[in-house]
Coordinates of C-alpha atoms in Angstrom, one line a residue:
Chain B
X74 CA -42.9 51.6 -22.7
X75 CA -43.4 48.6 -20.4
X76 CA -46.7 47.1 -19.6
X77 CA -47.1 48.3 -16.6
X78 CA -47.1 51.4 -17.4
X79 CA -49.5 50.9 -20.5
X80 CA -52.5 49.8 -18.2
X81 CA -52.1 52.7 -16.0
X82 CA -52.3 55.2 -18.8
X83 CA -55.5 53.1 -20.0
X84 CA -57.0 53.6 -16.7
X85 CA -56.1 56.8 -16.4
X86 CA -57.3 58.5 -19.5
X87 CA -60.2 55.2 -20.0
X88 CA -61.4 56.1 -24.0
X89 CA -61.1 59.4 -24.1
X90 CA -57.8 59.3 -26.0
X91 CA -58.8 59.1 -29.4
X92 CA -54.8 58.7 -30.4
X93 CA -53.8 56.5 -27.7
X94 CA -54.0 53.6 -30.5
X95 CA -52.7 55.5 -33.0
X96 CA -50.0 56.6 -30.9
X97 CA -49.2 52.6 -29.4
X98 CA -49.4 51.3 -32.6
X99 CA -45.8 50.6 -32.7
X100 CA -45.1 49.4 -29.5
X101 CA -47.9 47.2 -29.1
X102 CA -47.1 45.6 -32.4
X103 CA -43.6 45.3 -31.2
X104 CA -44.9 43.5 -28.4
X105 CA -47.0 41.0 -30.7
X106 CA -44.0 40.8 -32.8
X107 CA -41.7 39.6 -30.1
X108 CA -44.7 37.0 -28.6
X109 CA -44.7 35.3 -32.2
X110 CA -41.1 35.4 -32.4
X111 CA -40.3 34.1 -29.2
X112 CA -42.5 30.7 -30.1
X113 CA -41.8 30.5 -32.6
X114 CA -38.2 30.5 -32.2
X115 CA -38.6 28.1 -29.1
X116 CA -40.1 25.6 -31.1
X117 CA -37.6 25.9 -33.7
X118 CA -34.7 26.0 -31.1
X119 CA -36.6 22.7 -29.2
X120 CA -36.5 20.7 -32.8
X121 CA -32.8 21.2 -33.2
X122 CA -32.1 20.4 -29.6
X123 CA -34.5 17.5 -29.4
X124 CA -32.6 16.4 -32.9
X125 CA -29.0 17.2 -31.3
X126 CA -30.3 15.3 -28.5
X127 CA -31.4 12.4 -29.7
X128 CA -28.6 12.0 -32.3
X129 CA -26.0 12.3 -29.4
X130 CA -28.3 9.8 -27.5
X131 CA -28.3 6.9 -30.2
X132 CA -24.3 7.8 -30.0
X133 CA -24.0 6.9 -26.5
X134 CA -26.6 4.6 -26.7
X135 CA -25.4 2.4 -29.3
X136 CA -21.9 2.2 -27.8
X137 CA -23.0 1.8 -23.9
X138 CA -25.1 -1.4 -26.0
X139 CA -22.2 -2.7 -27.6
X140 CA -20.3 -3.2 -24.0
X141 CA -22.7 -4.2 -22.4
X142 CA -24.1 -6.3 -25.2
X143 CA -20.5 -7.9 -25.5
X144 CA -19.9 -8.2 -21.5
X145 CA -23.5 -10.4 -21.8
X146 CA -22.8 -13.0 -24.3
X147 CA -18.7 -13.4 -23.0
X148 CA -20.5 -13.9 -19.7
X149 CA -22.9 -16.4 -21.1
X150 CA -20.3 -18.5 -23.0
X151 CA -18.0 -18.5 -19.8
X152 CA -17.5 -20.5 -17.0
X153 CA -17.7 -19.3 -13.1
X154 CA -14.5 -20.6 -13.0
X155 CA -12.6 -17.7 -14.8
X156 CA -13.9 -15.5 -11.9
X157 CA -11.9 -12.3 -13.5
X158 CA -13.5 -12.4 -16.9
X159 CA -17.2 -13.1 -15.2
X160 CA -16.6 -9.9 -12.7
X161 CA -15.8 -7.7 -15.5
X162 CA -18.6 -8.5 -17.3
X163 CA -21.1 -8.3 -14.4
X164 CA -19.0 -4.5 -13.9
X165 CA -19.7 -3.8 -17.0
X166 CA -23.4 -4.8 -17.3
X167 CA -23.6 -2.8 -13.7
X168 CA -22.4 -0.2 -15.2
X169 CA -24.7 -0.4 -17.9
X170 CA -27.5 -0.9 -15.9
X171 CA -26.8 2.6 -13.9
X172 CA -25.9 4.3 -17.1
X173 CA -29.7 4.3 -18.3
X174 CA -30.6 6.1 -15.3
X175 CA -28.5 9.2 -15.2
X176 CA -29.5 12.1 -15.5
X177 CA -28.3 13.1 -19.3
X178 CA -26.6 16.7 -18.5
X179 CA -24.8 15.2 -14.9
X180 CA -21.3 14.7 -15.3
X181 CA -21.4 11.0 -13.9
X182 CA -22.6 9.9 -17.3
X183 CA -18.9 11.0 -18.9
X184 CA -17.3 9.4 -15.7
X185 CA -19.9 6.5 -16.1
X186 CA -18.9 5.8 -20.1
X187 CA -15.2 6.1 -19.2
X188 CA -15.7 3.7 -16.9
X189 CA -17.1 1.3 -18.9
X190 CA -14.9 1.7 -21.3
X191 CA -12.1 1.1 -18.7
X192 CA -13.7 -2.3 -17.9
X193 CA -14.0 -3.4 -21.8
X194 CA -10.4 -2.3 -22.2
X195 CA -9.5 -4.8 -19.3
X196 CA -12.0 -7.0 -21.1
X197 CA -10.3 -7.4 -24.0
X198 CA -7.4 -7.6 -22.7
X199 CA -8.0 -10.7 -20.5
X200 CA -9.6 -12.3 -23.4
X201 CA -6.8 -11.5 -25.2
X202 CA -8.2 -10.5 -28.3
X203 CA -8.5 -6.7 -30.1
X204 CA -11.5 -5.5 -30.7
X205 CA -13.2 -1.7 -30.4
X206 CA -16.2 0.1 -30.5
X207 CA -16.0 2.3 -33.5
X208 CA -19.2 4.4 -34.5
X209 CA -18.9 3.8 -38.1
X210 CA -22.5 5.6 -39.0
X211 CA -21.5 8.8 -37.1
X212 CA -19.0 11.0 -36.5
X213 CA -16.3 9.5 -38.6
X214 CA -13.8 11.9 -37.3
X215 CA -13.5 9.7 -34.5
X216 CA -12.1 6.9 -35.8
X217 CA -9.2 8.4 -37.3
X218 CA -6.2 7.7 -35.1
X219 CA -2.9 8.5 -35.7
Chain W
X142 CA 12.4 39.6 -0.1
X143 CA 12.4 35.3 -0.4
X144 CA 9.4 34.7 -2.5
X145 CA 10.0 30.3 -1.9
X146 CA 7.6 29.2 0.9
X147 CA 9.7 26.3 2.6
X148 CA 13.1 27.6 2.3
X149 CA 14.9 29.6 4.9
X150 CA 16.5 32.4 4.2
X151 CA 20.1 32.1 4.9
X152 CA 20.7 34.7 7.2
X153 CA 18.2 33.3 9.3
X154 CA 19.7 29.7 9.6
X155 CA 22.4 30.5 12.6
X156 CA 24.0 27.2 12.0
X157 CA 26.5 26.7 8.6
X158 CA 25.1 25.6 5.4
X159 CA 26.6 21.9 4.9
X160 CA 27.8 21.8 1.6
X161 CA 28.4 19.0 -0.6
X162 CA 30.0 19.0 -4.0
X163 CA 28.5 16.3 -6.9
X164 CA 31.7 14.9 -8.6
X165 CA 31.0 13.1 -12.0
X166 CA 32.2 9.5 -12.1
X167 CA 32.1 8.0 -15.0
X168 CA 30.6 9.0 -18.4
X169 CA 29.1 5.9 -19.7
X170 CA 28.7 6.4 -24.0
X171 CA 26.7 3.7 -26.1
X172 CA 23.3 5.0 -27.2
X173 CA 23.2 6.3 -30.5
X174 CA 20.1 8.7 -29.4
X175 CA 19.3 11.0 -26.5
X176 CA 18.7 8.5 -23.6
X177 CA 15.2 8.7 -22.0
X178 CA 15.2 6.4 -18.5
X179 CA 17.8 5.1 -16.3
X180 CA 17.3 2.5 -13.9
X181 CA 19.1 1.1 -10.6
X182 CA 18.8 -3.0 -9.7
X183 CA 17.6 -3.3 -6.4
X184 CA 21.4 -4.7 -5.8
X185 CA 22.7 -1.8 -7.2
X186 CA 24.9 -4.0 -9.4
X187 CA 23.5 -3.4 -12.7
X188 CA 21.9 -0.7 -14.4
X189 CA 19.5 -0.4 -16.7
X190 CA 19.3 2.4 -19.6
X191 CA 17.1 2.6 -22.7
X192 CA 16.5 5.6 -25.1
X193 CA 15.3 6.9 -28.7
X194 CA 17.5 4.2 -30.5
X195 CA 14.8 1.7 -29.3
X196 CA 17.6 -0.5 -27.3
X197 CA 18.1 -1.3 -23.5
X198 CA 21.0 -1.4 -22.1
X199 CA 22.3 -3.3 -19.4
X200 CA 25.5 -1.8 -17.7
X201 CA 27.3 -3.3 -14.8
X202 CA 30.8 -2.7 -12.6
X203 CA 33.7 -4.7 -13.7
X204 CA 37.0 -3.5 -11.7
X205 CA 36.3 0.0 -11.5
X206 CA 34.9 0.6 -14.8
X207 CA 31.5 0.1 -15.7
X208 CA 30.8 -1.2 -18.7
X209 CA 27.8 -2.3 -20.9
X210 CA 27.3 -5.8 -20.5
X211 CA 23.9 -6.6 -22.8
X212 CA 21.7 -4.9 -25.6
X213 CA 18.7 -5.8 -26.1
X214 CA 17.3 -4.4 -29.1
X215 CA 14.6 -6.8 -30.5
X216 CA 11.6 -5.4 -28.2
X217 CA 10.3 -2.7 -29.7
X218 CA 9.8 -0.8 -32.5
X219 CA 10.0 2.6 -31.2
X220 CA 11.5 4.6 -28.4
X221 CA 11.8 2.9 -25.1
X222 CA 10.7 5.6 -23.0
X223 CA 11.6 3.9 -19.5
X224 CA 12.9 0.6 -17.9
X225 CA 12.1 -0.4 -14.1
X226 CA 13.2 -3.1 -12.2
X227 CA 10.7 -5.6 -10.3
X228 CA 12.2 -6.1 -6.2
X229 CA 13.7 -8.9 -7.1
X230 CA 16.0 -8.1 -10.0
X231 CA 14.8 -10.8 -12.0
X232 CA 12.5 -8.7 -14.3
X233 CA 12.8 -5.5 -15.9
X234 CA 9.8 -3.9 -17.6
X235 CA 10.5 -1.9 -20.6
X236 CA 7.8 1.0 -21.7
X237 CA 7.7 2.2 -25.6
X238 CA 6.1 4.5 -28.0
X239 CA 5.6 1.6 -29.8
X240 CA 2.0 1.1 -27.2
X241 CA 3.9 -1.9 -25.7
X242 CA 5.1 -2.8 -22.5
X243 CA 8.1 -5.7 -22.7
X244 CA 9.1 -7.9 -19.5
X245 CA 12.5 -9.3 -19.6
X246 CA 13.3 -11.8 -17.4
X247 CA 17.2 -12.4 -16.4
X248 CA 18.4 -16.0 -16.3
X249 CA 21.8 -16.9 -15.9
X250 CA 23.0 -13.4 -16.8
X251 CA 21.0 -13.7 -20.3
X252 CA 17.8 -11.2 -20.9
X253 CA 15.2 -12.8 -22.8
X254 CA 11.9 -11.5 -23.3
X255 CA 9.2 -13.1 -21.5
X256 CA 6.2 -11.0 -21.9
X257 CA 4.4 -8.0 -24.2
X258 CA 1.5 -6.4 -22.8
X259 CA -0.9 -4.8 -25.3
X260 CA -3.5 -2.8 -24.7
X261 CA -2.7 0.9 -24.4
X262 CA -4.0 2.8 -27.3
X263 CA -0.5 4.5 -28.0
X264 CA 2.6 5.5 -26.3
X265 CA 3.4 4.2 -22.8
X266 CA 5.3 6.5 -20.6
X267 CA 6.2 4.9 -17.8
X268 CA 5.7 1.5 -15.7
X269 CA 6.4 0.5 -11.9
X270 CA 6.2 -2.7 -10.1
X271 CA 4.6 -3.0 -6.6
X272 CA 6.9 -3.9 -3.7
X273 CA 5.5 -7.4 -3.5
X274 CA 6.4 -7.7 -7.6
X275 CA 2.9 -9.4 -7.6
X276 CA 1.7 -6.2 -9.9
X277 CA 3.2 -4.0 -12.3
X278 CA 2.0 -0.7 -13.1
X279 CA 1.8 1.1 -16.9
X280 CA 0.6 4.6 -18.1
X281 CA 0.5 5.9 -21.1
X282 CA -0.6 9.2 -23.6
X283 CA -4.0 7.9 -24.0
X284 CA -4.6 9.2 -20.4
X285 CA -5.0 5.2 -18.6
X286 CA -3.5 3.6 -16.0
X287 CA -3.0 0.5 -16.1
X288 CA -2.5 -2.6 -13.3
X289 CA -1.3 -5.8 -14.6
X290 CA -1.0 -8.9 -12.1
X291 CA 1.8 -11.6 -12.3
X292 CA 0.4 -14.9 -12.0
X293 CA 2.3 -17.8 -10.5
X294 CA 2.7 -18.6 -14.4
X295 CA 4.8 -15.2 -15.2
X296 CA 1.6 -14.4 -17.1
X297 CA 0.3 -10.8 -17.0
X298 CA -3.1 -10.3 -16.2
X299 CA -4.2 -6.9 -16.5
X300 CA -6.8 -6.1 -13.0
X301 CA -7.8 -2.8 -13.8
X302 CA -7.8 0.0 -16.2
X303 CA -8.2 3.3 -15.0
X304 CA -8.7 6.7 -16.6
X305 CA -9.0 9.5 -14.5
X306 CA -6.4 11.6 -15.6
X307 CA -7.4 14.0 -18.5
X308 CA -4.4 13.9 -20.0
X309 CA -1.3 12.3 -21.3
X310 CA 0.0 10.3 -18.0
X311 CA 3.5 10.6 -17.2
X312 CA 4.7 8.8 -14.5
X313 CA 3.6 5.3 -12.5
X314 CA 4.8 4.4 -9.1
X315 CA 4.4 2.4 -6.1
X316 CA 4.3 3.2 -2.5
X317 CA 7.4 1.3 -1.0
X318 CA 5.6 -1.0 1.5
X319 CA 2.0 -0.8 0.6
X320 CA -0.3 -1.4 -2.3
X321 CA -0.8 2.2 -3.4
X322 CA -0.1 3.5 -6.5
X323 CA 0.9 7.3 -7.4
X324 CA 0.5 8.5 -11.1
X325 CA 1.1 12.1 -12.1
X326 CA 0.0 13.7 -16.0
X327 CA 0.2 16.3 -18.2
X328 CA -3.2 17.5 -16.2
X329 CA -1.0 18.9 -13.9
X330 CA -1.7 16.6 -11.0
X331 CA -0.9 13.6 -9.4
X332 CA -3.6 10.9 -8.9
X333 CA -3.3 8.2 -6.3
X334 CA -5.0 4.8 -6.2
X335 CA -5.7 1.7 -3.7
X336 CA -7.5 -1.5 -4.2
X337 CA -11.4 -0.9 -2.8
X338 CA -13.7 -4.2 -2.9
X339 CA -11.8 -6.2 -5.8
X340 CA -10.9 -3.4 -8.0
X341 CA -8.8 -0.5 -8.2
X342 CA -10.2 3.3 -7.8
X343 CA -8.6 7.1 -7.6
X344 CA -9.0 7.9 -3.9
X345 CA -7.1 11.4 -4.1
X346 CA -6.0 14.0 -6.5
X347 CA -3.2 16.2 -5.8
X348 CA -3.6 19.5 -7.5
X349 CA -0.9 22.4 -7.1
X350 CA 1.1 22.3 -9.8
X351 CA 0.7 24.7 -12.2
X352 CA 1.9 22.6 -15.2
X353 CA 2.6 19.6 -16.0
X354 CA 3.6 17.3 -13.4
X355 CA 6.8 15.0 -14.9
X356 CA 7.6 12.4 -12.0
X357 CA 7.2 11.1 -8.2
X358 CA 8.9 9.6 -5.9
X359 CA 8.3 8.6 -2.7
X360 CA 10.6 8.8 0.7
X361 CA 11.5 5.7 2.8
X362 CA 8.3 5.9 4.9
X363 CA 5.9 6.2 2.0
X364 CA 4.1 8.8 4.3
X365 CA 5.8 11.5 1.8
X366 CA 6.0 11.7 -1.4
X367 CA 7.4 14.4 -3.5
X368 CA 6.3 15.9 -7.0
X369 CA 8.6 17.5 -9.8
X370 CA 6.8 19.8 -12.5
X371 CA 7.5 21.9 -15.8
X372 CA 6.6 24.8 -13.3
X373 CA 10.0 24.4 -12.1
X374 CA 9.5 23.5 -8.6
X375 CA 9.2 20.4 -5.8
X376 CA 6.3 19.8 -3.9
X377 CA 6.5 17.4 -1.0
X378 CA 3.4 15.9 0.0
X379 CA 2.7 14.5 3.7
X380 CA 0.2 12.0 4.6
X381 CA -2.2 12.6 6.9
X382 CA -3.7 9.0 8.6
X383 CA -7.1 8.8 9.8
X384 CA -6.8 10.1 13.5
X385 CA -3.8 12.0 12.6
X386 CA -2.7 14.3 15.6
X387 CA -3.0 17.7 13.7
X388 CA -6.8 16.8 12.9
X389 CA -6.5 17.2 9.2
X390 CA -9.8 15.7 8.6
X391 CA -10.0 12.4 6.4
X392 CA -13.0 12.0 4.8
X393 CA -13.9 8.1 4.6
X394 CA -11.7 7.2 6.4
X395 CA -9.2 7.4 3.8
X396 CA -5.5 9.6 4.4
X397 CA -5.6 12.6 3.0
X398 CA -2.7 14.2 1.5
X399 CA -1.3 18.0 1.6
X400 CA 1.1 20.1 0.1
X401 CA 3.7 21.0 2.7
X402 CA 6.2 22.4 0.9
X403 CA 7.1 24.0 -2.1
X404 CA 10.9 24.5 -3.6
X405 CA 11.4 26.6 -6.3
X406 CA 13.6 29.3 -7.5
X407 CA 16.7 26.7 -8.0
X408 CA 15.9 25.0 -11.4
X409 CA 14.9 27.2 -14.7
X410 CA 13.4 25.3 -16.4
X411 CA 10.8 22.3 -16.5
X412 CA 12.2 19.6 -13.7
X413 CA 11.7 16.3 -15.6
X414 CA 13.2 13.8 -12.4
X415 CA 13.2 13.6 -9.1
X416 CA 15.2 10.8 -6.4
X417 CA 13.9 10.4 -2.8
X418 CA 17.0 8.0 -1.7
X419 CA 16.7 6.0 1.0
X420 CA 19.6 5.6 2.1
X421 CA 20.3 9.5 2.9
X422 CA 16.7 10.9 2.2
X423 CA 18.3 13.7 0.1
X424 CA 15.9 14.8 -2.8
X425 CA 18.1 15.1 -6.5
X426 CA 16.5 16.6 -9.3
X427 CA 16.7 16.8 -13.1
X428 CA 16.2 19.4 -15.3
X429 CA 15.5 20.9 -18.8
X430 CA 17.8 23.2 -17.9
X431 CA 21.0 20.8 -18.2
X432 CA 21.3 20.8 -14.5
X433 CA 21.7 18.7 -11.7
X434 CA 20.2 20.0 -7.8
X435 CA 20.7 18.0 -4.4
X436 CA 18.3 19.5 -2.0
X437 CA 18.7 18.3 1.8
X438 CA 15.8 18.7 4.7
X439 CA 17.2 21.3 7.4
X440 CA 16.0 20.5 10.9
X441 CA 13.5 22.6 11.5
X442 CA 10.8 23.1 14.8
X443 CA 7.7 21.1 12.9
X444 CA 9.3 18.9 10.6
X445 CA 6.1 16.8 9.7
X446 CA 4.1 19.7 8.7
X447 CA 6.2 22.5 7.8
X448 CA 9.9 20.9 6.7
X449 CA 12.6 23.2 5.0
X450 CA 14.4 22.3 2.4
X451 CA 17.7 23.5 1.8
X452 CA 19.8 23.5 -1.9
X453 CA 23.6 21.4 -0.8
X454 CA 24.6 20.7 -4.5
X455 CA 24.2 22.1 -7.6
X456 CA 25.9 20.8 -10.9
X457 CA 24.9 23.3 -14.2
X458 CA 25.6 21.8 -17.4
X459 CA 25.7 18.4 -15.8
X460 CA 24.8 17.6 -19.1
X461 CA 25.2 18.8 -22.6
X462 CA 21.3 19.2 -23.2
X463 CA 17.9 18.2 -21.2
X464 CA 18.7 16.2 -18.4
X465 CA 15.6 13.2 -18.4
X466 CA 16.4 11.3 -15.7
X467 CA 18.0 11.1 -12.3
X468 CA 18.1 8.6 -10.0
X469 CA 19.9 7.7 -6.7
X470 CA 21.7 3.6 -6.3
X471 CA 19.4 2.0 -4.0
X472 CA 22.8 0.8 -2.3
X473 CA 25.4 2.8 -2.3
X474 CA 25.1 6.4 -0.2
X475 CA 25.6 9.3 -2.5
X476 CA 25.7 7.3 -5.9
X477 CA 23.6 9.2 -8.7
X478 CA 22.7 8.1 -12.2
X479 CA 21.8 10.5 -14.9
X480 CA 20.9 10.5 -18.2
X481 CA 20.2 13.0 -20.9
X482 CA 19.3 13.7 -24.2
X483 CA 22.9 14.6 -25.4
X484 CA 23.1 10.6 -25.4
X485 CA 25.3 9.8 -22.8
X486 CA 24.6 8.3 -18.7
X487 CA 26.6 9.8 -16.0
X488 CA 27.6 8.9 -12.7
X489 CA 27.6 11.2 -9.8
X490 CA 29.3 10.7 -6.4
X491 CA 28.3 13.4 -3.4
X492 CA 30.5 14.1 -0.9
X493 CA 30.6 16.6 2.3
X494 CA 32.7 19.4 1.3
X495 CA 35.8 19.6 3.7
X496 CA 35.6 22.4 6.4

């Protein structure tokens, strides 16, 4: 029986049903039942998402730093004069910059971090040297390469 | 009932099929594994081969023969999956398994090696150099493109890495006479990029294929190119300029690309090379199923927009097993170079059949 339906009868038959909350005593505490439920579960389902959330976030966060963090001091230690390495770094701190404010469930933040990551590659690789972001705390499945 | 879209059914061509008839050459023998890559000097003098036994090979003409004239075997420690020549002839860039790239550079008929690039995570497919041989292309499994810039030096400078494929990328290669690079993937498309504001971005995807998309090549004009897939078909591709007559519109001003044509029905099986010559603008392909196709364009009322493609010679069993690689000499008319896993090159010569 839907709730709609429940009012009408009340106004219909006003007290005069003696049974009526005998009779309703299942539905309406079906009804409570599923109120409870319902928050209860919500709050439940927002703590694990908030957690998911914010675990993914340090994730991304912690690497998007490391670039960026990386790009700043190569571009503090270098000299205008090796105008390549100085416009990656300003691409990647760009980049960085924009990164923080995405919108978290848009698909320009994966496009975003890829290119980022596309910039330290060239980074590296005009510095000449080999280094890489690995999330050692997390996720250890990641860094196994093969 | 002809279920290929660009192909005229025979009985409605009035005119006589020209056939031609592929003749094999010359079997040259020397790698000790299946051979991956083949590769034409701009000269056409030498050729360049290189395979699973980690070695490049450098073949050239003496008398009639042609015989290996160089191995160069200290470069890398795995597979060499391809060898391309810069415009000059005076480099050749060698991709591996190993996650390398090696640059040779010739000097008085002696290869030594003048560069490694690192920086691909693992294997690297493919490489191409621009048509000025001021930039040299790599791809590799781990899905990036890569643009490397000579420097007056013959240092490699790498100006952009790019990952917009979503999978493994096959292929790299240049427009003939502009900066634009074509790439095609195991994502099933092919991916072109252009220099925008001092760096390097994707401009277009071509999607169509239904599988993976093996190699590229463009025609003389580099306002076609044309696709080869393990869907077992062709697509050519036509560029469509801003202001383009047929009003195709182009969105930034930028050319947009369309399929025009699609051949199938010929090969079986995955088509792992394709050859746009220049010199005849005939199309040969290579394919898993050991076979070797010439396909010719058949004059047709709208030629830009709708060309027909017609099939003028077919070799089965060209080779023993999986035929990798194909490629026409950018000099002489109806010279082809194939190579295959069963280890050995051939060379092809197509002639006009006699009436």
């Amino acid at each position: 029986m839907t709730k709609g339906s429940l009012v009408k009868m009340k106004t219909n038959c006003d007290d005069t049903d003696i049974f009526h909350s005998v009779t309703m005593t299942e539905d309406v505490s079906w009804q409570e039942g599923y109120k409870v439920g319902l928050s209860e579960g919500n709050k439940k389902g927002f703590l694990e998402g908030y957690g998911l959330g914010a675990i993914k976030g340090i994730e991304l966060g912690a690497e998007v730093g490391f670039y960026t963090g990386y790009a700043a001091s190569v571009l503090n230690k270098h000299s205008s004069s090796e105008s390549r390495i100085a416009k990656v770094c300003e691409a990647i701190l760009d980049l960085g910059k924009d990164f923080l404010n995405l919108d978290p469930t848009s698909e320009e933040l994966s496009l975003n971090l890829s290119k980022i990551k596309g910039k330290f590659k060239q980074l590296t690789s005009l510095l000449g040297i080999h280094i890489e972001y690995n999330s050692t705390e997390t996720n250890t499945d990641k860094i196994i390469t093969f | 009932m002809f279920p290929f879209q660009g192909i005229v059914h025979t009985q409605t061509v009035k005119r006589l099929k020209e056939m031609h008839t592929l003749t094999e050459v010359e079997t040259l023998s020397g790698h000790s594994d299946r051979v991956w890559c083949v590769s034409w000097s701009p000269n056409g003098s030498l050729l360049a081969s290189c395979g699973g036994d980690k070695s490049i090979r450098i073949w050239g003409k003496e008398g009639e023969k042609w015989i290996c004239k160089s191995i160069l075997t200290d470069g890398h420690t795995r597979t060499v999956r391809s060898v391309s020549w810069s415009p000059c002839g005076m480099y050749l860039a060698a991709a591996s398994f190993d996650a390398t790239t090696s640059v040779w550079s010739r000097k008085a008929g002696e290869f030594e090696c003048l560069a490694t690039l690192e920086g691909h995570e693992n294997e690297v497919k493919s490489t191409s150099w621009a048509c000025t041989g001021n930039l040299l292309a790599t791809c590799s499994r781990d899905k990036s493109v890569w643009i490397w810039e000579v420097t007056a030096d013959e240092e490699f400078e790498c100006a952009s890495v790019m990952s917009t494929h979503t999978q493994d990328v096959k292929r790299v290669k240049w427009h003939p006479n502009k900066e634009i690079l074509a790439s095609c993937s195991y994502d099933d498309t092919v991916r072109l990029y252009r220099e925008q504001a001092d760096d390097w971005e994707c401009f277009t995807t071509l999607k169509g294929h239904s599988s993976t998309v093996w190699a590229i090549d463009f025609d003389k004009t580099g306002s076609r190119l044309a696709s080869c897939s393990a869907d077992a078909t062709v697509k050519i591709w036509q560029e469509y300029e801003p202001g383009n007559p047929e009003c195709v519109a182009t969105p930034d001003n930028v050319s947009t690309w369309k399929c025009v044509c699609t051949i199938g029905g010929y090969h079986e099986r995955a088509i792992y090379d394709i050859s746009w010559s220049h010199l005849s603008g005939l199309l040969a392909t290579s394919s898993g199923d050991d076979s070797l196709c010439i396909f010719s364009e058949i004059h047709s009322s709208d030629s830009r927009n709708q060309p027909q493609f017609e099939l003028v010679a077919r070799v089965r069993g060209a080779h023993s097993q999986d035929v990798n690689c194909t490629v026409w000499s950018p000099t002489e008319e109806g010279l082809l170079a194939s190579c295959s896993d069963d280890g050995t090159i051939k060379l092809w010569k197509l002639e006009r059949d006699e009436k």
